[in-house]
Amino acid sequence: MPLDSEAESLVRVVALKNALDHGGKAQLDAVMSKLLGSRPDLRSSIKSLIPDIKALVASVNAMSAADQKKTLEEIAPGELVAKKQVEQKSPLPPLEGAEHGKVVTRFPPEPNGYPHIGHAKAAIIDEEYARMYGGKLILRFDDTNPLKEKLEYYEAIAEGLEWLGVKPDIVKNTSDDIAILHDYGKRLVNSGGAYVCTCSQDRVRDLRAKGLACECRADGVDVAGRLEKMFAGSYEQNEAIIRFKGDMADPNTAMRDPALFRIIEGDHPKVGKKVRVWPTYDFAAPLEDSLDGVTHAMRTKEYELRNALYFAILDRLGLRKPAMIEFSRLEFEGMPVSKRKIRPLIDSGTIKSWDDPRLPTLSAFKRRGFVPEAIRKFVLSLGLTLAETKPPFEALEAFNRKIIDPRCMRLYFVRDPVEVRVEGAKEMQVTLKNHPTDPSLGSRKVRVADRLFMAGDDAQNLKEGDELRLIELYNIKVAGLERQDGRVRAVRAVMGGDEIRQSMPKVQWIAKNDIVEFQVMIPKALYAGEEYNPDSLEVAKGGVESFAAALAPGAQVQFVRFGFCRIDRSNTAILTHR
Ligand code: ATP
Ligand code: MG
């Protein structure tokens, strides 16, 4: 069934608004619930309308933020006024020297791994500033090491940003500019600002530590000849590097003639084998920032000592200097946020995939049930601090919970099920609400007779004579407990009274005829101190209602008294958080 024209324009406006509120990406769920809120008459036919709604949302999501804004202004002028007020409330401090319409920021990931929440922090801050000042965001793949970059990673980064709702205005690779970078490198050598060093790596390291120069830096060396040899391919890998002429005695060791180019033999995913001389991060970053028109370059605080070098290189080449802004690296306790820490676990097979729910990668957060809006809110709540304190993971969970709580169905999962036999219980059908306060999430009907299951932990605490409430069903009174090896294996009960007392345990249950085997993976701290934690993935085995077992992967639910979970695959969910 096609959407009527009124519904269609409503969907378009709602999607545009939702997209602008969430970094350019409207969420189908949110759009549908807004639509049904205004047009309850469409509820019965909603299934058949989904393809049309999906297509409209996709077309909105394909637009740039600027186009979304323009379109919304045209079709619903009032909506944007409200949006503007929200925009001014960004928790980020103003950017020094920023002029409206002229700000250019960039996010420069190296495509040598999957994006993680630290990248999300950097990308979101870069994007927020670009939007705050009506400027531009560049996504620049900093791909200057052919041995590390892989196409898979370029794609994973682009996908991760798309999921986050970060929409770059320009996408480019540092390797696109390799000829220009070579040119500037040669210029720097020819003007005496850099030189070709043929010392061994060990010697370079040793002299750098001692603060001494090597012979390659002295007058009289045939620098032009060496430079030519380097680009002609006459040196092997590690036989020659181009070094910045800094100050070998500088207390800032970053200034002690750092490498600007090195020879790396490798098959680069974008340029193949034809390039052998590759710039280092220290050379590529300032050049690219300057040449791309970046006005405000942001990076994490660990690069602080390299700022002097960044500006010295641009000075010596007479190039424009962007402003440099630093923020703290995002880390969580027990969850190292760095490719350097994650990669060895993947390479050794300790962890099978980059979306393992214990990892801080964006694909893992997605798989676990974190939503991009929560990540954005969390990142912005941290602001631009320089402090090296780790924010509590619970803070991120709290943002996520607030967003998913209203839209998650409440269903029952019983861990380590224990059978309960209720003497005298009649077979009946009960209707269970899927959400305590939102009837639009519907209800489900369950047939229950005199046998059901409760969670093992709940059963262990019972004593004969205890009265408890089976949530939304009735009270039962424990008449007997069967034990095996000291653990309660079955509960015999009789019907209890009608009153629901405060003090009474209230437990979830599943009818015996309705239970389906099910497991929930519970991610725990990946690291204990500096060591990998072998107990980092707990598996809770048990059962769910058949209704829950039929949900498709991707569905998010709250298992009552257990936690929010995202269905991962058949009969398996992952705990998002409690
Ligand atoms: P890693 O240790 O994961 O390899 P990296 O800094 O080498 O980190 P890049 O891909 O070079 O990774 O990073 C791209 C951008 O993301 C940089 O500007 C960097 O400052 C930022 N970034 C990386 N990790 C974090 C983090 N944990 N917190 C905040 N920003 C980060
Ligand atoms: Mg890096």
Coordinates of C-alpha atoms in Angstrom, one line a residue, residues 16-331:
L16 CA 14.6 15.6 7.9
K17 CA 14.2 16.8 11.5
N18 CA 15.3 13.5 12.9
A19 CA 18.3 13.5 10.6
L20 CA 19.3 17.0 11.6
D21 CA 19.0 16.1 15.3
H22 CA 21.1 13.1 14.9
G23 CA 24.1 14.1 12.9
G24 CA 22.5 13.7 9.4
K25 CA 21.0 10.3 9.8
A26 CA 17.3 9.7 10.5
Q27 CA 16.4 6.5 12.3
L28 CA 13.6 4.4 10.8
D29 CA 12.2 3.5 14.2
A30 CA 12.0 7.1 15.3
V31 CA 10.3 8.2 12.1
M32 CA 7.7 5.4 12.3
S33 CA 6.8 6.1 15.9
K34 CA 6.4 9.9 15.1
L35 CA 4.3 9.0 12.1
L36 CA 2.0 6.6 14.1
G37 CA 1.8 9.2 16.9
S38 CA 0.3 11.7 14.5
R39 CA -1.6 9.2 12.4
P40 CA -2.9 6.4 14.6
D41 CA -5.2 5.4 11.7
L42 CA -2.2 4.0 9.9
R43 CA -1.3 1.5 12.6
S44 CA -3.2 -1.4 11.1
S45 CA -1.6 -1.0 7.7
I46 CA 1.9 0.0 8.9
K47 CA 3.5 -3.2 7.6
S48 CA 2.6 -2.5 4.1
L49 CA 3.8 1.1 4.4
I50 CA 7.3 0.3 5.6
P51 CA 8.9 0.0 2.1
D52 CA 7.7 3.6 1.2
I53 CA 8.8 4.9 4.6
K54 CA 12.2 3.2 4.3
A55 CA 12.7 4.7 0.8
L56 CA 11.9 8.2 2.1
V57 CA 14.2 7.9 5.1
A58 CA 17.0 6.6 2.8
S59 CA 16.6 9.5 0.4
V60 CA 16.8 11.9 3.3
N61 CA 19.9 10.2 4.7
A62 CA 21.6 10.4 1.3
M63 CA 21.4 14.2 1.4
S64 CA 24.2 16.3 2.8
A65 CA 23.4 18.1 6.1
A66 CA 23.3 21.4 4.2
D67 CA 20.7 20.0 1.7
Q68 CA 18.6 18.5 4.6
K69 CA 18.5 21.9 6.2
K70 CA 17.6 23.7 3.0
T71 CA 14.9 21.2 2.2
L72 CA 13.4 21.4 5.6
E73 CA 13.4 25.2 5.5
E74 CA 11.5 25.0 2.2
I75 CA 8.9 22.5 3.1
A76 CA 8.4 23.3 6.8
P77 CA 9.9 26.7 7.6
G78 CA 8.8 26.7 11.3
E79 CA 10.7 23.6 12.2
L80 CA 14.2 25.0 11.7
V81 CA 13.7 27.8 14.2
A82 CA 13.5 25.3 16.9
K83 CA 16.5 23.5 15.5
K84 CA 18.6 26.6 15.6
Q85 CA 18.0 27.1 19.3
V86 CA 19.2 23.5 19.9
E87 CA 22.3 24.1 17.8
Q88 CA 23.5 27.0 19.9
K89 CA 23.4 24.8 23.0
S90 CA 26.5 22.7 21.9
P91 CA 28.5 21.8 25.0
L92 CA 31.7 22.5 23.2
P93 CA 33.5 25.8 23.9
P94 CA 33.7 28.3 21.0
L95 CA 36.7 27.9 18.7
E96 CA 39.3 30.6 18.9
G97 CA 39.5 32.6 15.7
A98 CA 36.6 30.8 14.1
E99 CA 34.7 32.7 11.4
H100 CA 31.3 31.6 10.4
G101 CA 31.3 29.8 7.1
K102 CA 35.1 29.5 7.0
V103 CA 35.9 26.8 9.5
V104 CA 37.4 23.6 8.1
T105 CA 38.1 20.6 10.3
R106 CA 39.3 17.2 9.4
F107 CA 39.3 13.7 10.8
P108 CA 42.4 11.8 9.8
P109 CA 42.3 8.1 10.6
E110 CA 44.9 5.7 9.4
P111 CA 43.2 2.8 7.6
N112 CA 45.1 0.2 9.6
G113 CA 42.3 -1.1 11.7
Y114 CA 38.6 -0.8 12.6
P115 CA 37.3 2.4 14.0
H116 CA 36.8 2.6 17.7
I117 CA 35.1 4.9 20.2
G118 CA 38.2 7.0 20.4
H119 CA 37.8 7.7 16.7
A120 CA 34.2 8.5 17.3
K121 CA 35.2 11.1 19.9
A122 CA 37.6 12.8 17.4
A123 CA 35.2 12.6 14.5
I124 CA 32.2 13.9 16.4
I125 CA 34.2 16.8 17.8
D126 CA 35.5 17.6 14.4
E127 CA 32.1 17.4 12.9
E128 CA 30.3 19.4 15.6
Y129 CA 32.7 22.3 15.1
A130 CA 32.3 22.3 11.4
R131 CA 28.5 22.4 11.8
M132 CA 28.6 24.9 14.6
Y133 CA 30.3 27.4 12.3
G134 CA 28.6 26.4 9.0
G135 CA 32.0 25.1 7.8
K136 CA 33.3 21.9 6.3
L137 CA 34.5 18.5 7.6
I138 CA 37.2 16.6 5.7
L139 CA 37.6 12.9 6.2
R140 CA 41.2 12.2 5.2
F141 CA 42.5 8.7 5.2
D142 CA 46.0 9.0 6.5
D143 CA 47.3 6.2 4.4
T144 CA 51.1 6.6 4.2
N145 CA 52.2 3.1 5.2
P146 CA 51.7 0.5 2.5
L147 CA 52.5 -2.3 4.9
K148 CA 49.6 -1.4 7.2
E149 CA 46.8 -0.1 5.2
K150 CA 44.0 -2.3 3.8
L151 CA 41.0 -1.6 1.7
E152 CA 38.9 -3.4 4.3
Y153 CA 39.9 -0.8 6.8
Y154 CA 39.0 2.2 4.6
E155 CA 35.6 0.7 4.2
A156 CA 35.2 -0.1 7.9
I157 CA 36.0 3.4 8.8
A158 CA 33.6 4.9 6.3
E159 CA 30.9 2.5 7.5
G160 CA 31.6 3.3 11.1
L161 CA 31.2 7.0 10.5
E162 CA 28.1 6.5 8.5
W163 CA 26.6 4.5 11.4
L164 CA 27.6 7.3 13.8
G165 CA 25.9 9.8 11.6
V166 CA 29.1 11.7 10.9
K167 CA 28.9 13.1 7.4
P168 CA 32.1 14.4 5.9
D169 CA 31.8 17.1 3.2
I170 CA 35.0 15.9 1.5
V171 CA 36.6 12.5 1.5
K172 CA 40.2 12.1 0.4
N173 CA 43.3 10.1 1.0
T174 CA 46.7 11.4 1.9
S175 CA 48.1 9.0 -0.8
D176 CA 46.1 11.0 -3.4
D177 CA 48.6 13.8 -2.8
I178 CA 51.8 11.8 -2.8
A179 CA 53.3 13.7 -5.8
I180 CA 52.7 17.0 -4.1
L181 CA 54.2 15.7 -0.8
H182 CA 57.2 14.5 -2.7
D183 CA 57.6 17.8 -4.2
Y184 CA 57.5 19.7 -0.9
G185 CA 59.9 17.2 0.6
K186 CA 62.4 17.8 -2.2
R187 CA 61.9 21.5 -1.9
L188 CA 62.7 21.3 1.8
V189 CA 65.9 19.3 1.2
N190 CA 67.0 21.6 -1.6
S191 CA 66.5 24.7 0.5
G192 CA 68.6 23.2 3.3
G193 CA 65.7 22.5 5.7
A194 CA 66.1 18.7 5.6
Y195 CA 68.7 16.2 4.5
V196 CA 69.1 12.6 3.4
C197 CA 70.5 10.4 6.2
T198 CA 72.0 7.0 5.4
C199 CA 72.9 6.0 9.0
S200 CA 71.5 2.7 10.4
Q201 CA 68.3 2.9 12.5
D202 CA 70.3 2.0 15.6
R203 CA 72.8 4.8 15.0
V204 CA 70.0 7.3 14.4
R205 CA 68.4 6.3 17.7
D206 CA 71.6 6.3 19.6
L207 CA 72.7 9.7 18.5
R208 CA 69.3 11.1 19.0
A209 CA 69.3 10.0 22.6
K210 CA 72.7 11.6 23.0
G211 CA 71.7 14.8 21.3
L212 CA 74.4 14.5 18.6
A213 CA 74.3 15.1 14.9
C214 CA 75.6 12.5 12.3
E215 CA 77.9 13.2 9.3
C216 CA 75.0 13.2 6.9
R217 CA 73.9 16.5 8.3
A218 CA 77.3 18.2 7.8
D219 CA 78.2 20.6 5.0
G220 CA 79.8 19.1 1.9
V221 CA 77.6 16.0 1.7
D222 CA 76.2 15.7 -1.8
V223 CA 72.6 16.1 -0.7
A224 CA 71.2 16.6 -4.2
G225 CA 72.8 13.4 -5.3
R226 CA 71.4 11.5 -2.4
L227 CA 68.0 12.9 -2.9
E228 CA 68.0 11.8 -6.5
K229 CA 69.2 8.4 -5.6
M230 CA 66.4 8.0 -3.0
F231 CA 63.7 8.8 -5.5
A232 CA 65.3 6.9 -8.3
G233 CA 65.1 3.7 -6.3
S234 CA 68.8 3.2 -5.7
Y235 CA 68.5 2.8 -1.9
E236 CA 66.9 -0.2 -0.3
Q237 CA 64.4 0.0 2.5
N238 CA 66.1 1.3 5.7
E239 CA 69.1 2.6 3.8
A240 CA 68.1 6.2 3.6
I241 CA 65.6 8.5 5.2
I242 CA 64.9 12.2 4.8
R243 CA 65.3 14.0 8.1
F244 CA 64.2 17.4 9.2
K245 CA 67.0 19.7 10.2
G246 CA 65.9 20.5 13.7
D247 CA 68.1 20.8 16.7
M248 CA 69.8 17.7 17.9
A249 CA 70.2 19.3 21.4
D250 CA 66.6 20.4 21.7
P251 CA 65.1 19.2 25.0
N252 CA 62.0 18.3 23.0
T253 CA 63.2 15.1 21.4
A254 CA 60.6 15.4 18.7
M255 CA 62.7 18.3 17.3
R256 CA 65.9 16.2 17.1
D257 CA 66.0 15.7 13.3
P258 CA 62.9 13.5 13.0
A259 CA 62.3 11.4 9.9
L260 CA 60.1 13.0 7.2
F261 CA 60.3 10.3 4.5
R262 CA 61.3 6.7 4.5
I263 CA 61.5 4.0 1.9
I264 CA 58.8 1.3 2.3
E265 CA 58.4 -1.5 -0.2
G266 CA 54.9 -2.6 -0.3
D267 CA 51.7 -2.9 -2.3
H268 CA 49.6 0.0 -1.3
P269 CA 45.8 -0.5 -1.6
K270 CA 45.4 2.8 -3.5
V271 CA 48.6 3.4 -5.4
G272 CA 50.1 0.0 -5.7
K273 CA 53.9 -0.5 -5.8
K274 CA 54.8 2.5 -7.8
V275 CA 55.5 4.7 -4.7
R276 CA 58.5 3.7 -2.5
V277 CA 59.2 6.9 -0.7
W278 CA 56.5 7.6 1.9
P279 CA 56.1 10.6 4.2
T280 CA 55.9 10.1 7.9
Y281 CA 52.9 11.2 9.9
D282 CA 55.0 14.2 11.1
F283 CA 55.4 15.5 7.6
A284 CA 52.1 14.5 6.0
A285 CA 49.9 15.8 8.7
P286 CA 50.9 19.5 8.7
L287 CA 51.2 19.6 4.9
E288 CA 47.9 18.1 4.3
D289 CA 46.2 20.2 6.9
S290 CA 47.7 23.3 5.4
L291 CA 47.1 22.5 1.8
D292 CA 43.5 21.3 2.4
G293 CA 42.6 24.6 4.0
V294 CA 42.1 23.2 7.5
T295 CA 41.6 26.1 9.8
H296 CA 41.4 24.1 13.1
A297 CA 43.3 20.9 13.4
M298 CA 42.4 18.8 16.4
R299 CA 44.3 15.8 17.8
T300 CA 44.8 14.0 21.0
K301 CA 47.1 15.3 23.7
E302 CA 49.8 12.7 23.3
Y303 CA 51.0 14.6 20.2
E304 CA 51.6 17.7 22.2
L305 CA 55.4 17.5 21.9
R306 CA 55.0 17.2 18.1
N307 CA 53.2 20.6 17.8
A308 CA 56.6 22.4 17.6
L309 CA 57.6 20.2 14.7
Y310 CA 54.2 20.6 13.0
F311 CA 54.6 24.4 12.9
A312 CA 58.4 24.4 12.2
I313 CA 57.8 22.4 9.0
L314 CA 55.1 24.7 7.8
D315 CA 57.2 27.7 8.7
R316 CA 60.2 26.5 6.8
L317 CA 58.0 25.8 3.7
G318 CA 56.3 29.2 4.1
L319 CA 52.9 27.5 4.3
R320 CA 49.8 28.7 6.1
K321 CA 49.4 27.4 9.7
P322 CA 46.2 26.0 11.0
A323 CA 45.3 26.4 14.7
M324 CA 46.0 23.3 16.7
I325 CA 43.6 22.1 19.4
E326 CA 44.1 19.2 21.7
F327 CA 41.8 17.0 23.6
S328 CA 42.3 14.0 25.9
R329 CA 42.4 10.4 24.6
L330 CA 39.3 8.5 25.4
E331 CA 40.0 5.3 27.4

